[in-house]
Amino acid sequence: MILRRVIKHFRQQEWTAIFLDFLIVVVGVFVGLQVSNWNATQAARHNYKMAVERYEAEVRANLADLRKMENLALTGLKIAQNGLDTLLLCEDSPENRLIVNNGINAIGGTPGIMMRTTALFELTQSPAMLAQQSNAERQRFSNTRYQIEALLSEGRFFERLPLEERLENNPILQLGARKYRNGKSLGHSFSSNTHPLILSVPLDEACQDNMLVKSFYTWDKWQNLVPELLTNLQNLLENSLEELEP
């Protein structure tokens, strides 16, 4: 339509009309680009808002899980420490053997430290998300990710070291009667039907076994650090939630 008018005006040499037609085209293109840019900006802001909301939900889910992990870690630590302290008494009795045997099975594994980080990684890796952040926001999210990764790295170290020596290789331990166990961890059900490890010698002899004492000691030394690490992670996430508040 505009093109036909331009051709008509050009043939009739109506220069003022041609100028007005040209101006209409330019203004139309300009307005179209502005509307397109505005729509793109609004979409980018909306996507960023949704990403921040996903991160907030991720933080709250992590906090709930970390509290459960801390309770689990403290429970296991108490059983293991009671086992070690009773072992070091070198006093044999059915009650003491039960406490030590429970401790032996507690130090046979570690509970694990896990966190969701998908939403945080999106905020710290996606160019589209980074473009929507102020310098302060970018620094804050980056610092949160750095501290989480550092603490999780320490946690993996604490979890790995106690398991480098296999308890089942200790000659003074034997298999007890098969036991069925079930429970829940982080919302997931689990069950096992295995033989627990138990002492094959009296406690006054077991307490002289350097291999067993060191297994208890190593587990206690490193798992003792886990509750505080979990507390530090919780404090970090709670601070991050506060920083999200307007």
Short mmCIF file of C-alpha atoms in Angstrom, two decimals:
data_model
loop_
_atom_site.label_atom_id
_atom_site.label_comp_id
_atom_site.label_asym_id
_atom_site.label_seq_id
_atom_site.Cartn_x
_atom_site.Cartn_y
_atom_site.Cartn_z
CA MET A 1 0.00 0.00 0.00
CA ILE A 2 2.73 2.46 0.99
CA LEU A 3 4.83 1.36 -1.99
CA ARG A 4 2.00 2.09 -4.44
CA ARG A 5 1.52 5.53 -2.96
CA VAL A 6 5.24 6.26 -3.20
CA ILE A 7 5.32 5.21 -6.89
CA LYS A 8 2.24 7.33 -7.62
CA HIS A 9 3.67 10.37 -5.85
CA PHE A 10 7.05 9.88 -7.55
CA ARG A 11 5.45 9.78 -11.00
CA GLN A 12 3.52 12.92 -10.16
CA GLN A 13 6.67 14.45 -8.62
CA GLU A 14 4.88 15.24 -5.39
CA TRP A 15 8.06 15.54 -3.32
CA THR A 16 6.36 16.57 -0.10
CA ALA A 17 4.10 13.54 -0.23
CA ILE A 18 7.10 11.30 -0.98
CA PHE A 19 8.90 12.71 2.05
CA LEU A 20 5.87 12.06 4.25
CA ASP A 21 5.57 8.50 2.93
CA PHE A 22 9.24 7.90 3.67
CA LEU A 23 8.82 9.36 7.14
CA ILE A 24 5.87 7.07 7.82
CA VAL A 25 7.94 4.04 6.80
CA VAL A 26 10.89 5.05 8.99
CA VAL A 27 8.69 5.77 12.00
CA GLY A 28 6.86 2.48 11.51
CA VAL A 29 10.10 0.51 11.41
CA PHE A 30 11.42 2.37 14.45
CA VAL A 31 8.25 1.75 16.47
CA GLY A 32 8.25 -1.90 15.43
CA LEU A 33 11.83 -2.35 16.59
CA GLN A 34 11.10 -0.60 19.87
CA VAL A 35 8.09 -2.81 20.54
CA SER A 36 10.12 -5.90 19.66
CA ASN A 37 12.95 -4.82 21.98
CA TRP A 38 10.48 -4.03 24.75
CA ASN A 39 8.87 -7.47 24.40
CA ALA A 40 12.30 -9.15 24.46
CA THR A 41 13.29 -7.15 27.55
CA GLN A 42 10.06 -8.04 29.34
CA ALA A 43 10.50 -11.72 28.45
CA ALA A 44 14.10 -11.69 29.72
CA ARG A 45 13.04 -10.07 32.99
CA HIS A 46 10.22 -12.58 33.41
CA ASN A 47 12.59 -15.50 32.77
CA TYR A 48 15.04 -14.10 35.31
CA LYS A 49 12.29 -13.69 37.89
CA MET A 50 11.27 -17.32 37.35
CA ALA A 51 14.91 -18.43 37.70
CA VAL A 52 15.24 -16.60 41.02
CA GLU A 53 12.01 -18.21 42.23
CA ARG A 54 13.37 -21.63 41.25
CA TYR A 55 16.53 -20.84 43.21
CA GLU A 56 14.51 -19.82 46.26
CA ALA A 57 12.55 -23.09 46.10
CA GLU A 58 15.84 -24.99 45.70
CA VAL A 59 17.31 -23.29 48.77
CA ARG A 60 14.28 -24.13 50.90
CA ALA A 61 14.37 -27.77 49.79
CA ASN A 62 18.10 -27.92 50.56
CA LEU A 63 17.57 -26.45 54.02
CA ALA A 64 14.97 -29.10 54.84
CA ASP A 65 17.30 -31.88 53.65
CA LEU A 66 20.34 -30.47 55.45
CA ARG A 67 18.46 -30.46 58.76
CA LYS A 68 17.60 -34.13 58.23
CA MET A 69 21.23 -34.89 57.31
CA GLU A 70 22.43 -33.15 60.46
CA ASN A 71 20.08 -35.18 62.68
CA LEU A 72 21.19 -38.36 60.92
CA ALA A 73 24.86 -37.44 61.32
CA LEU A 74 24.44 -36.67 65.03
CA THR A 75 22.61 -39.96 65.62
CA GLY A 76 25.32 -41.99 63.89
CA LEU A 77 28.04 -40.05 65.69
CA LYS A 78 26.53 -40.79 69.08
CA ILE A 79 26.30 -44.54 68.34
CA ALA A 80 29.88 -44.66 67.06
CA GLN A 81 31.31 -42.63 69.95
CA ASN A 82 29.49 -44.77 72.50
CA GLY A 83 30.96 -47.81 70.79
CA LEU A 84 34.50 -46.41 70.87
CA ASP A 85 34.28 -45.25 74.48
CA THR A 86 32.89 -48.62 75.57
CA LEU A 87 35.58 -50.46 73.60
CA LEU A 88 38.31 -48.49 75.35
CA LEU A 89 36.93 -49.53 78.76
CA CYS A 90 38.12 -53.10 78.03
CA GLU A 91 35.27 -54.45 80.17
CA ASP A 92 33.57 -57.46 78.63
CA SER A 93 29.83 -57.93 79.17
CA PRO A 94 26.83 -58.66 76.95
CA GLU A 95 25.65 -55.06 77.29
CA ASN A 96 29.05 -53.62 76.39
CA ARG A 97 29.47 -56.01 73.46
CA LEU A 98 26.10 -54.87 72.08
CA ILE A 99 27.13 -51.21 72.32
CA VAL A 100 30.45 -51.90 70.59
CA ASN A 101 28.82 -54.03 67.89
CA ASN A 102 26.33 -51.24 67.20
CA GLY A 103 29.25 -48.85 66.95
CA ILE A 104 31.08 -51.17 64.56
CA ASN A 105 28.12 -51.16 62.18
CA ALA A 106 27.73 -47.40 62.51
CA ILE A 107 31.30 -46.81 61.33
CA GLY A 108 30.83 -49.16 58.39
CA GLY A 109 29.46 -46.28 56.31
CA THR A 110 28.82 -42.55 56.18
CA PRO A 111 25.47 -40.80 55.62
CA GLY A 112 26.56 -38.62 52.71
CA ILE A 113 26.24 -34.88 52.07
CA MET A 114 24.18 -33.88 49.04
CA MET A 115 22.61 -30.68 47.74
CA ARG A 116 20.57 -29.49 44.77
CA THR A 117 22.46 -26.89 42.75
CA THR A 118 20.67 -26.77 39.37
CA ALA A 119 18.96 -23.41 39.91
CA LEU A 120 22.07 -21.81 41.41
CA PHE A 121 24.21 -23.01 38.50
CA GLU A 122 21.69 -21.52 36.06
CA LEU A 123 21.98 -18.12 37.77
CA THR A 124 25.78 -18.24 37.74
CA GLN A 125 26.35 -19.79 34.30
CA SER A 126 23.59 -18.70 31.91
CA PRO A 127 24.56 -15.56 29.92
CA ALA A 128 20.86 -14.62 29.78
CA MET A 129 20.58 -14.76 33.58
CA LEU A 130 23.88 -12.97 34.16
CA ALA A 131 22.78 -10.14 31.85
CA GLN A 132 19.80 -9.43 34.13
CA GLN A 133 21.86 -9.20 37.32
CA SER A 134 23.42 -6.17 38.89
CA ASN A 135 27.09 -6.36 39.84
CA ALA A 136 26.08 -6.90 43.47
CA GLU A 137 23.69 -9.74 42.58
CA ARG A 138 26.23 -11.38 40.31
CA GLN A 139 28.86 -11.24 43.04
CA ARG A 140 26.43 -12.55 45.65
CA PHE A 141 25.32 -15.59 43.64
CA SER A 142 28.90 -16.30 42.60
CA ASN A 143 30.09 -16.15 46.21
CA THR A 144 27.28 -18.44 47.36
CA ARG A 145 28.19 -21.01 44.71
CA TYR A 146 31.89 -20.80 45.59
CA GLN A 147 31.25 -21.38 49.30
CA ILE A 148 28.83 -24.25 48.65
CA GLU A 149 31.31 -25.98 46.35
CA ALA A 150 34.13 -25.48 48.89
CA LEU A 151 32.06 -26.91 51.76
CA LEU A 152 30.83 -29.85 49.69
CA SER A 153 34.41 -30.59 48.66
CA GLU A 154 35.41 -30.70 52.33
CA GLY A 155 32.39 -32.88 53.06
CA ARG A 156 33.37 -35.41 50.40
CA PHE A 157 36.82 -35.57 52.00
CA PHE A 158 35.29 -36.17 55.46
CA GLU A 159 33.06 -38.88 54.00
CA ARG A 160 35.74 -40.69 52.00
CA LEU A 161 38.57 -41.02 54.53
CA PRO A 162 36.79 -43.24 57.10
CA LEU A 163 35.92 -45.75 54.36
CA GLU A 164 39.41 -46.25 52.95
CA GLU A 165 40.03 -49.11 55.40
CA ARG A 166 37.42 -51.84 55.10
CA LEU A 167 36.13 -53.06 58.46
CA GLU A 168 35.34 -56.51 57.08
CA ASN A 169 39.07 -57.07 56.59
CA ASN A 170 39.62 -57.04 60.36
CA PRO A 171 40.24 -60.65 61.51
CA ILE A 172 38.59 -60.13 64.93
CA LEU A 173 35.24 -59.35 63.30
CA GLN A 174 32.79 -61.95 62.08
CA LEU A 175 29.33 -62.04 60.51
CA GLY A 176 26.34 -61.98 62.84
CA ALA A 177 22.86 -63.33 62.10
CA ARG A 178 21.22 -61.81 59.03
CA LYS A 179 19.07 -58.79 59.87
CA TYR A 180 16.40 -57.03 57.85
CA ARG A 181 16.36 -53.23 58.06
CA ASN A 182 14.21 -50.61 56.43
CA GLY A 183 13.86 -46.89 56.72
CA LYS A 184 13.74 -43.58 54.89
CA SER A 185 16.39 -41.08 53.91
CA LEU A 186 15.67 -37.74 52.19
CA GLY A 187 12.23 -38.96 51.20
CA HIS A 188 13.43 -42.27 49.74
CA SER A 189 12.70 -45.69 51.22
CA PHE A 190 15.53 -48.17 51.61
CA SER A 191 15.89 -51.68 52.95
CA SER A 192 18.64 -54.21 53.47
CA ASN A 193 18.85 -57.84 54.49
CA THR A 194 22.48 -58.44 55.37
CA HIS A 195 24.74 -59.86 58.04
CA PRO A 196 26.03 -57.25 60.50
CA LEU A 197 29.65 -57.32 61.62
CA ILE A 198 30.17 -58.35 65.24
CA LEU A 199 33.12 -59.05 67.52
CA SER A 200 34.49 -62.57 67.45
CA VAL A 201 36.62 -62.04 70.59
CA PRO A 202 35.91 -60.73 74.12
CA LEU A 203 36.07 -56.97 74.67
CA ASP A 204 39.17 -57.17 76.84
CA GLU A 205 40.92 -58.63 73.80
CA ALA A 206 39.21 -56.46 71.19
CA CYS A 207 40.28 -53.27 72.97
CA GLN A 208 43.90 -54.25 72.32
CA ASP A 209 43.31 -54.55 68.58
CA ASN A 210 45.00 -51.50 67.10
CA MET A 211 43.27 -51.94 63.74
CA LEU A 212 39.77 -51.78 65.26
CA VAL A 213 40.59 -48.88 67.57
CA LYS A 214 42.01 -46.88 64.67
CA SER A 215 38.96 -47.63 62.53
CA PHE A 216 36.78 -46.16 65.26
CA TYR A 217 39.15 -43.24 65.76
CA THR A 218 39.39 -42.33 62.06
CA TRP A 219 35.62 -42.44 61.61
CA ASP A 220 35.03 -40.40 64.77
CA LYS A 221 37.70 -37.82 63.88
CA TRP A 222 36.31 -36.97 60.45
CA GLN A 223 32.60 -37.52 61.01
CA ASN A 224 32.86 -35.27 64.06
CA LEU A 225 33.34 -32.41 61.60
CA VAL A 226 30.22 -33.15 59.56
CA PRO A 227 27.51 -31.61 61.83
CA GLU A 228 29.34 -28.26 61.93
CA LEU A 229 29.82 -28.36 58.16
CA LEU A 230 26.09 -28.99 57.71
CA THR A 231 25.35 -26.09 60.05
CA ASN A 232 27.62 -23.84 57.99
CA LEU A 233 25.78 -24.83 54.82
CA GLN A 234 22.45 -24.06 56.47
CA ASN A 235 23.67 -20.65 57.64
CA LEU A 236 24.94 -19.89 54.14
CA LEU A 237 21.59 -20.75 52.56
CA GLU A 238 19.59 -18.86 55.18
CA ASN A 239 21.70 -15.76 54.50
CA SER A 240 21.10 -16.23 50.79
CA LEU A 241 17.34 -16.32 51.40
CA GLU A 242 17.53 -13.09 53.37
CA GLU A 243 19.43 -11.44 50.52
CA LEU A 244 16.62 -12.35 48.11
CA GLU A 245 14.10 -10.35 50.12
CA PRO A 246 13.24 -6.98 48.53
#
